[in-house]
Amino acid sequence: GLSGVSLNLAIKKKYIKVIALGVEAKKYLLKAGIEEFFCLPHPSGRNRLLNDEKFVEKTLAQCRDYIYKGVA
């Protein structure tokens, strides 16, 4: 697997994009020193935000922007 250092290098060189699914994944990435990532809400049935279609559309649009930012 990738260490935090090599993962950060891959992110900075724009080789990969990282998406965290939920707050726990976000905490782990921050603890590992990963600072550049996009955080989506955890896809749990108990996550009421995902019942709001406008929230989902807005969040997925932001995620797409993050993924394609800097892509030629």
CSV table of C-alpha atoms in Angstrom, one decimal:
chain,number,residue,atom,x,y,z
A,1,GLY,CA,0.0,0.0,0.0
A,2,LEU,CA,0.9,3.6,-0.1
A,3,SER,CA,2.3,5.4,2.9
A,4,GLY,CA,1.0,8.8,3.8
A,5,VAL,CA,4.2,10.4,2.3
A,6,SER,CA,3.9,8.6,-1.0
A,7,LEU,CA,0.1,9.2,-1.1
A,8,ASN,CA,0.6,12.9,-0.5
A,9,LEU,CA,3.3,13.0,-3.3
A,10,ALA,CA,0.9,11.3,-5.7
A,11,ILE,CA,-1.8,13.8,-4.8
A,12,LYS,CA,0.4,16.8,-5.2
A,13,LYS,CA,1.7,15.6,-8.6
A,14,LYS,CA,-2.0,15.2,-9.6
A,15,TYR,CA,-1.5,11.4,-10.3
A,16,ILE,CA,-4.6,10.6,-8.1
A,17,LYS,CA,-7.6,12.2,-6.5
A,18,VAL,CA,-8.8,11.1,-3.0
A,19,ILE,CA,-12.4,11.0,-2.0
A,20,ALA,CA,-13.3,10.3,1.7
A,21,LEU,CA,-16.7,8.7,2.3
A,22,GLY,CA,-17.8,10.2,5.7
A,23,VAL,CA,-16.3,11.9,8.7
A,24,GLU,CA,-14.4,8.8,9.9
A,25,ALA,CA,-12.5,8.5,6.6
A,26,LYS,CA,-11.8,12.2,6.7
A,27,LYS,CA,-10.3,12.0,10.2
A,28,TYR,CA,-8.1,9.1,9.1
A,29,LEU,CA,-6.8,11.0,6.1
A,30,LEU,CA,-6.0,14.0,8.2
A,31,LYS,CA,-4.3,11.9,10.8
A,32,ALA,CA,-2.2,10.3,8.0
A,33,GLY,CA,-1.2,13.8,6.9
A,34,ILE,CA,-3.3,13.8,3.7
A,35,GLU,CA,-4.7,17.3,3.3
A,36,GLU,CA,-6.0,17.4,-0.3
A,37,PHE,CA,-9.2,15.3,-0.7
A,38,PHE,CA,-12.9,15.7,-1.2
A,39,CYS,CA,-15.3,14.5,1.5
A,40,LEU,CA,-18.6,13.0,0.6
A,41,PRO,CA,-21.2,12.2,3.2
A,42,HIS,CA,-21.2,8.6,4.3
A,43,PRO,CA,-23.7,6.6,2.2
A,44,SER,CA,-25.7,5.3,5.1
A,45,GLY,CA,-29.4,4.8,5.2
A,46,ARG,CA,-29.4,6.9,8.4
A,47,ASN,CA,-27.8,9.9,6.7
A,48,ARG,CA,-30.8,12.2,6.1
A,49,LEU,CA,-28.9,14.6,4.0
A,50,LEU,CA,-28.9,12.1,1.2
A,51,ASN,CA,-32.7,12.3,1.1
A,52,ASP,CA,-32.4,15.9,-0.2
A,53,GLU,CA,-32.1,15.7,-4.0
A,54,LYS,CA,-30.8,19.3,-4.2
A,55,PHE,CA,-28.1,18.5,-1.6
A,56,VAL,CA,-27.1,15.4,-3.5
A,57,GLU,CA,-27.0,17.2,-6.9
A,58,LYS,CA,-24.9,20.1,-5.4
A,59,THR,CA,-22.5,17.8,-3.6
A,60,LEU,CA,-21.9,15.5,-6.6
A,61,ALA,CA,-21.3,18.6,-8.8
A,62,GLN,CA,-18.7,19.8,-6.4
A,63,CYS,CA,-17.1,16.3,-6.4
A,64,ARG,CA,-17.0,16.2,-10.2
A,65,ASP,CA,-15.3,19.7,-10.1
A,66,TYR,CA,-12.7,18.3,-7.7
A,67,ILE,CA,-12.1,15.2,-9.8
A,68,TYR,CA,-11.7,17.1,-13.1
A,69,LYS,CA,-9.9,20.2,-11.8
A,70,GLY,CA,-6.6,20.4,-13.6
A,71,VAL,CA,-7.4,17.6,-16.1
A,72,ALA,CA,-6.7,18.6,-19.7
